Short mmCIF file of C-alpha atoms in Angstrom, two decimals:
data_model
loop_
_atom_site.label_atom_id
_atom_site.label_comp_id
_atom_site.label_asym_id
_atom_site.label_seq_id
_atom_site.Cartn_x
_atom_site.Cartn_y
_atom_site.Cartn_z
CA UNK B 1 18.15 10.01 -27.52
CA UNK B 2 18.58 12.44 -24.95
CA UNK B 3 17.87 15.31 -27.80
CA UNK B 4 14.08 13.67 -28.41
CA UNK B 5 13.81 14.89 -24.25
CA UNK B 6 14.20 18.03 -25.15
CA UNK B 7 10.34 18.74 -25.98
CA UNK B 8 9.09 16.71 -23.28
CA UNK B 9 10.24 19.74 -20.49
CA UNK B 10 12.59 17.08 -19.05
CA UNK B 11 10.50 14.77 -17.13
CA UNK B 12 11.23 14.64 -13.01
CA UNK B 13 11.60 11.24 -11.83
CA UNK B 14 11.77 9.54 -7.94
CA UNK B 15 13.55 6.57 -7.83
CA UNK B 16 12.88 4.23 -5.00
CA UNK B 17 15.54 1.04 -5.13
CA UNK B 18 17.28 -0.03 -1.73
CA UNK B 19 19.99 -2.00 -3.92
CA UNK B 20 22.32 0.54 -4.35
CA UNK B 21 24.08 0.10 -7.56
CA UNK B 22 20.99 -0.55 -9.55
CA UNK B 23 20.20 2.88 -7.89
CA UNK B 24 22.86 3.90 -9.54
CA UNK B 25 22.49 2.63 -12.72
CA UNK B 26 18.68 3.04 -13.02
CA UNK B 27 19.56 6.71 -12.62
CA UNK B 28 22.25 7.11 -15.18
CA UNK B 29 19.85 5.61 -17.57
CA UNK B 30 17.51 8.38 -16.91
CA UNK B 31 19.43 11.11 -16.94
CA UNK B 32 21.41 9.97 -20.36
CA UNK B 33 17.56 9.53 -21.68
CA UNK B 34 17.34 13.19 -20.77
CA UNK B 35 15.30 12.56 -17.60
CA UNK B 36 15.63 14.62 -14.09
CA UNK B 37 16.74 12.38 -11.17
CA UNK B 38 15.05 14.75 -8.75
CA UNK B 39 15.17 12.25 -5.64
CA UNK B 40 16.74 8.80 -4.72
CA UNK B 41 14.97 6.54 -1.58
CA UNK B 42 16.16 3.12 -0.40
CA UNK B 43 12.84 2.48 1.52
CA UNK B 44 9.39 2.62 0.30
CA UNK B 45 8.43 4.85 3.52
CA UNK B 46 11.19 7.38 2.74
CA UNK B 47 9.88 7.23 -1.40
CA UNK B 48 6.19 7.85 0.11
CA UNK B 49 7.57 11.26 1.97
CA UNK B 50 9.63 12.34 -1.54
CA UNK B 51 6.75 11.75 -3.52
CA UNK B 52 4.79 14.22 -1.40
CA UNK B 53 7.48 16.63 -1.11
CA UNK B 54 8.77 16.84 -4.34
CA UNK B 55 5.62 16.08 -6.47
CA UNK B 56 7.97 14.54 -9.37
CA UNK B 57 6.57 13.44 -13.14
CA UNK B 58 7.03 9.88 -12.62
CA UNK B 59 7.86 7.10 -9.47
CA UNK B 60 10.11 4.06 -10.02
CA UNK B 61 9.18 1.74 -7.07
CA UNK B 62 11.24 -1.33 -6.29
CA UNK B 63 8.93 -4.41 -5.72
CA UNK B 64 11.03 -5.47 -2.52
CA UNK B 65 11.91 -2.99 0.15
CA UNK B 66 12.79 -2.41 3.38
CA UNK B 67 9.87 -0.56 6.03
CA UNK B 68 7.23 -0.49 3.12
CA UNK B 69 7.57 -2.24 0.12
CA UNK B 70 6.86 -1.00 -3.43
CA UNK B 71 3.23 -2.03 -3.79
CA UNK B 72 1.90 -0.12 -0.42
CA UNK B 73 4.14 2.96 -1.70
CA UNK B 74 2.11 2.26 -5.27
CA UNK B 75 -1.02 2.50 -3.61
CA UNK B 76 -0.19 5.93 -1.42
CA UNK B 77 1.56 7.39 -4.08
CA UNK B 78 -1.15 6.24 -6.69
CA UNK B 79 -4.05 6.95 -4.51
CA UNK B 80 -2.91 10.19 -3.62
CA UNK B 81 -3.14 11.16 -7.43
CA UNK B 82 0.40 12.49 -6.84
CA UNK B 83 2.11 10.76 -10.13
CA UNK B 84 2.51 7.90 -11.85
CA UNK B 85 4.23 4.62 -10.97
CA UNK B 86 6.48 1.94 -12.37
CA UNK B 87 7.22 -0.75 -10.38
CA UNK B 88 10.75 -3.23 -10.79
CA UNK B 89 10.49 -6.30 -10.12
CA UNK B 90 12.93 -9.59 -10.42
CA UNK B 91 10.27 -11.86 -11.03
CA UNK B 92 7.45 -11.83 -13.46
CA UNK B 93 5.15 -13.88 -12.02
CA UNK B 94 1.45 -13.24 -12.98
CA UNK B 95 0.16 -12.41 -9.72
CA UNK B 96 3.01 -9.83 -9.01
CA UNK B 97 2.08 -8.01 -11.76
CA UNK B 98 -1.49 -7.96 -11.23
CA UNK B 99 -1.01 -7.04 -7.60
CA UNK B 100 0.96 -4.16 -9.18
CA UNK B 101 -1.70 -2.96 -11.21
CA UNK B 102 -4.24 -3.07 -8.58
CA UNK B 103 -1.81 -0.71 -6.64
CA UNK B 104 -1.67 1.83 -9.14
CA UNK B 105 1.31 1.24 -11.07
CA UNK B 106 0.97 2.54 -14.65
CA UNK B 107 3.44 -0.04 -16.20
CA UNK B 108 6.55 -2.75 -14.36
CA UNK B 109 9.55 -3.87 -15.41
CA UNK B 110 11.69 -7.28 -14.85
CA UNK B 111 14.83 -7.20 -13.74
CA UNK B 112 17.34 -7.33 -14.99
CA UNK B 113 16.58 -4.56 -17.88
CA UNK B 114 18.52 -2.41 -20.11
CA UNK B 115 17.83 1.20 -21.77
CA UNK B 116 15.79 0.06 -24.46
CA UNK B 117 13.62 -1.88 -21.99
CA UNK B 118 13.13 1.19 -19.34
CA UNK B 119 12.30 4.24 -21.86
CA UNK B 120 9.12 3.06 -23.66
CA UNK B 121 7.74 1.61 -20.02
CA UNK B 122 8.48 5.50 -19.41
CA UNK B 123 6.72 6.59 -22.17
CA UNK B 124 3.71 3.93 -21.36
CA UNK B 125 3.49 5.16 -17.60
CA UNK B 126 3.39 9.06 -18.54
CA UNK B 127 1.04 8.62 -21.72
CA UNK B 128 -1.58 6.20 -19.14
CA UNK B 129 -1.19 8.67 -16.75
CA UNK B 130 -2.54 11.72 -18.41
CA UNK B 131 -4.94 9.96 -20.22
CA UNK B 132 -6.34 8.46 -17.19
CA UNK B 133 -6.18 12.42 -15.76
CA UNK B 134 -7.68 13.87 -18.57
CA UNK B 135 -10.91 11.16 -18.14
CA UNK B 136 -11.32 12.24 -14.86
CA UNK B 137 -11.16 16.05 -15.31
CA UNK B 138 -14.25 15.09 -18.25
CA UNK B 139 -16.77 13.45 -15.42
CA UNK B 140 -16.85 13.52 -11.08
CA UNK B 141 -19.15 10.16 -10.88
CA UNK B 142 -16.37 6.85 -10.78
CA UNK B 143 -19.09 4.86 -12.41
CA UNK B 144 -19.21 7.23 -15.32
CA UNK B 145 -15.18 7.18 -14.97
CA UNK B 146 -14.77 3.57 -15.78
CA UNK B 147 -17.71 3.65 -18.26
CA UNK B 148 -15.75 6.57 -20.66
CA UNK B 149 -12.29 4.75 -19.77
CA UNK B 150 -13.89 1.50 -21.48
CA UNK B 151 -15.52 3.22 -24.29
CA UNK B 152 -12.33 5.71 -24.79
CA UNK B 153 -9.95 1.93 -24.80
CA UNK B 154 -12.22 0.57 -27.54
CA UNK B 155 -12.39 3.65 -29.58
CA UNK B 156 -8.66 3.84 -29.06
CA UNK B 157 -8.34 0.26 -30.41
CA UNK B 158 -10.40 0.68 -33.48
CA UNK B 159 -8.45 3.53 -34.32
CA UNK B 160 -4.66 1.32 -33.91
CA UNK B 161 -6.28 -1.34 -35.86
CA UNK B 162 -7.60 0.83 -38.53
CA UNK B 163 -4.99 3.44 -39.31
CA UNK B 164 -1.72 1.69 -37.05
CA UNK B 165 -1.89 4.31 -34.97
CA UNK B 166 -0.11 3.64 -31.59
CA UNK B 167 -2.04 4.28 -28.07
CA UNK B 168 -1.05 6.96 -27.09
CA UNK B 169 -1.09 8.50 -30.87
CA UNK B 170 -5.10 7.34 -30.84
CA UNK B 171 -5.54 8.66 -28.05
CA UNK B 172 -4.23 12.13 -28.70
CA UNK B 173 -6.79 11.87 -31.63
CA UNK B 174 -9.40 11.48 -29.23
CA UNK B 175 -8.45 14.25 -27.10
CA UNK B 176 -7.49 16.41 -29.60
CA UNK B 177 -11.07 15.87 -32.00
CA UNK B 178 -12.86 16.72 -28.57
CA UNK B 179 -11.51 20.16 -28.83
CA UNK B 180 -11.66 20.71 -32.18
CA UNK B 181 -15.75 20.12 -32.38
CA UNK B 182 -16.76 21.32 -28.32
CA UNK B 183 -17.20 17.29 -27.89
CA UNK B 184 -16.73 15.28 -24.79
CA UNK B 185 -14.12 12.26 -24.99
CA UNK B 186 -17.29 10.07 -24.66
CA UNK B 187 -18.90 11.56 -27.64
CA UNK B 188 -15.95 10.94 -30.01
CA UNK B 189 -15.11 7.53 -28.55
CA UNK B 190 -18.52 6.49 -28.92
CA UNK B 191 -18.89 8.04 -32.62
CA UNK B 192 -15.62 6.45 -34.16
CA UNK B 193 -17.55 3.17 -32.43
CA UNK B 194 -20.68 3.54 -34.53
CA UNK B 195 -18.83 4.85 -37.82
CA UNK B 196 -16.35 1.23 -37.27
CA UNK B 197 -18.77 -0.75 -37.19
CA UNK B 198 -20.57 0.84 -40.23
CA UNK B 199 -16.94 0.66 -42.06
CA UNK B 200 -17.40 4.57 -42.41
CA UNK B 201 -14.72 5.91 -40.55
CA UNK B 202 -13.27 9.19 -41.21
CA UNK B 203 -9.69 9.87 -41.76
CA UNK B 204 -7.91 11.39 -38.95
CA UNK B 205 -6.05 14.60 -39.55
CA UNK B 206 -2.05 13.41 -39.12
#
């Protein structure tokens, strides 16, 4: 697994965890998966500071810590634009996991979780992330923002439920059409839309 890293310029993660063996353990993970462990934090003050410092890929916040906890180092970290942010938590209660979203964080996981659990919540928090960066690069007005973001979702929906693309395949589409023809996210979103709903859609180029 490591080797399918190898393209992705090997990804720099923070971890912030104060228990320290699933420190440990969280990093191994990572750095088997052919991650960078570039820091390590047992606080979510100290994880705030090596965020800013180090301006890694990708944050892995602990729910529950010591000074701040993980959801007010979401929000700094996440309103700061300064990366993207999974949060662990032992509990998966409903309202824990929409307070983490409203923080910032791109995707969570439940503890306790293996290899196969952490990698695609990876993979989720990275793809979100530059989607969500590439929207906002497209338009300066937040109202327009979280217009194109819904309009960009449904467009990337049609296109999973139409050709089984996954997210962030569809999305890639999106992006990568955009280019092709001088178009604006909006422009193709809204145009696969239309040619949906008319059962005209044309087939992407793989």
């Amino acid at each position: 697994m490591a080797e399918m890293q190898a393209d992705a310029e090997r990804k720099r993660v923070l971890i912030a965890e104060d228990e320290a063996l699933i420190r440990l353990d969280l990093a191994e993970m990572l750095v088997e998966e052919g991650y960078e462990v570039v820091g390590e934090a047992g606080d979510g003050e100290t994880a705030v500071k090596l965020a800013e410092e180090l301006k890694p890929d990708l944050v892995i916040l602990d729910i529950k810590m010591p000074i701040m906890d993980g959801l007010a180092a979401a929000e700094r970290i996440a309103g700061a634009r300064i990366a993207p942010v999974i949060i662990l938590t032992a509990f998966s209660q409903r309202d824990l996991v929409e307070r983490a979203r409203a923080a910032g964080a791109m995707a969570y996981l439940v503890k306790p979780f293996q290899k196969s659990d952490l990698v695609p919540a990876v993979e989720i928090a990275l793809s979100r992330y530059s989607e969500i960066a590439a929207l906002e690069a497209e338009v300066a007005g937040l109202t327009d923002r979280l217009e194109i973001r819904k309009t960009v979702e449904r467009a990337k929906g049609a296109l999973m439920t139409t050709y089984g693309m996954t997210e962030p395949q569809a999305f890639k589409w999106i992006q990568r059409t955009a280019m092709d023809h001088r178009m604006t996210m909006k422009e193709v979103a809204e145009r696969i839309l239309a040619e949906t709903a008319g059962g005209e859609v044309a087939q992407p180029a793989s």
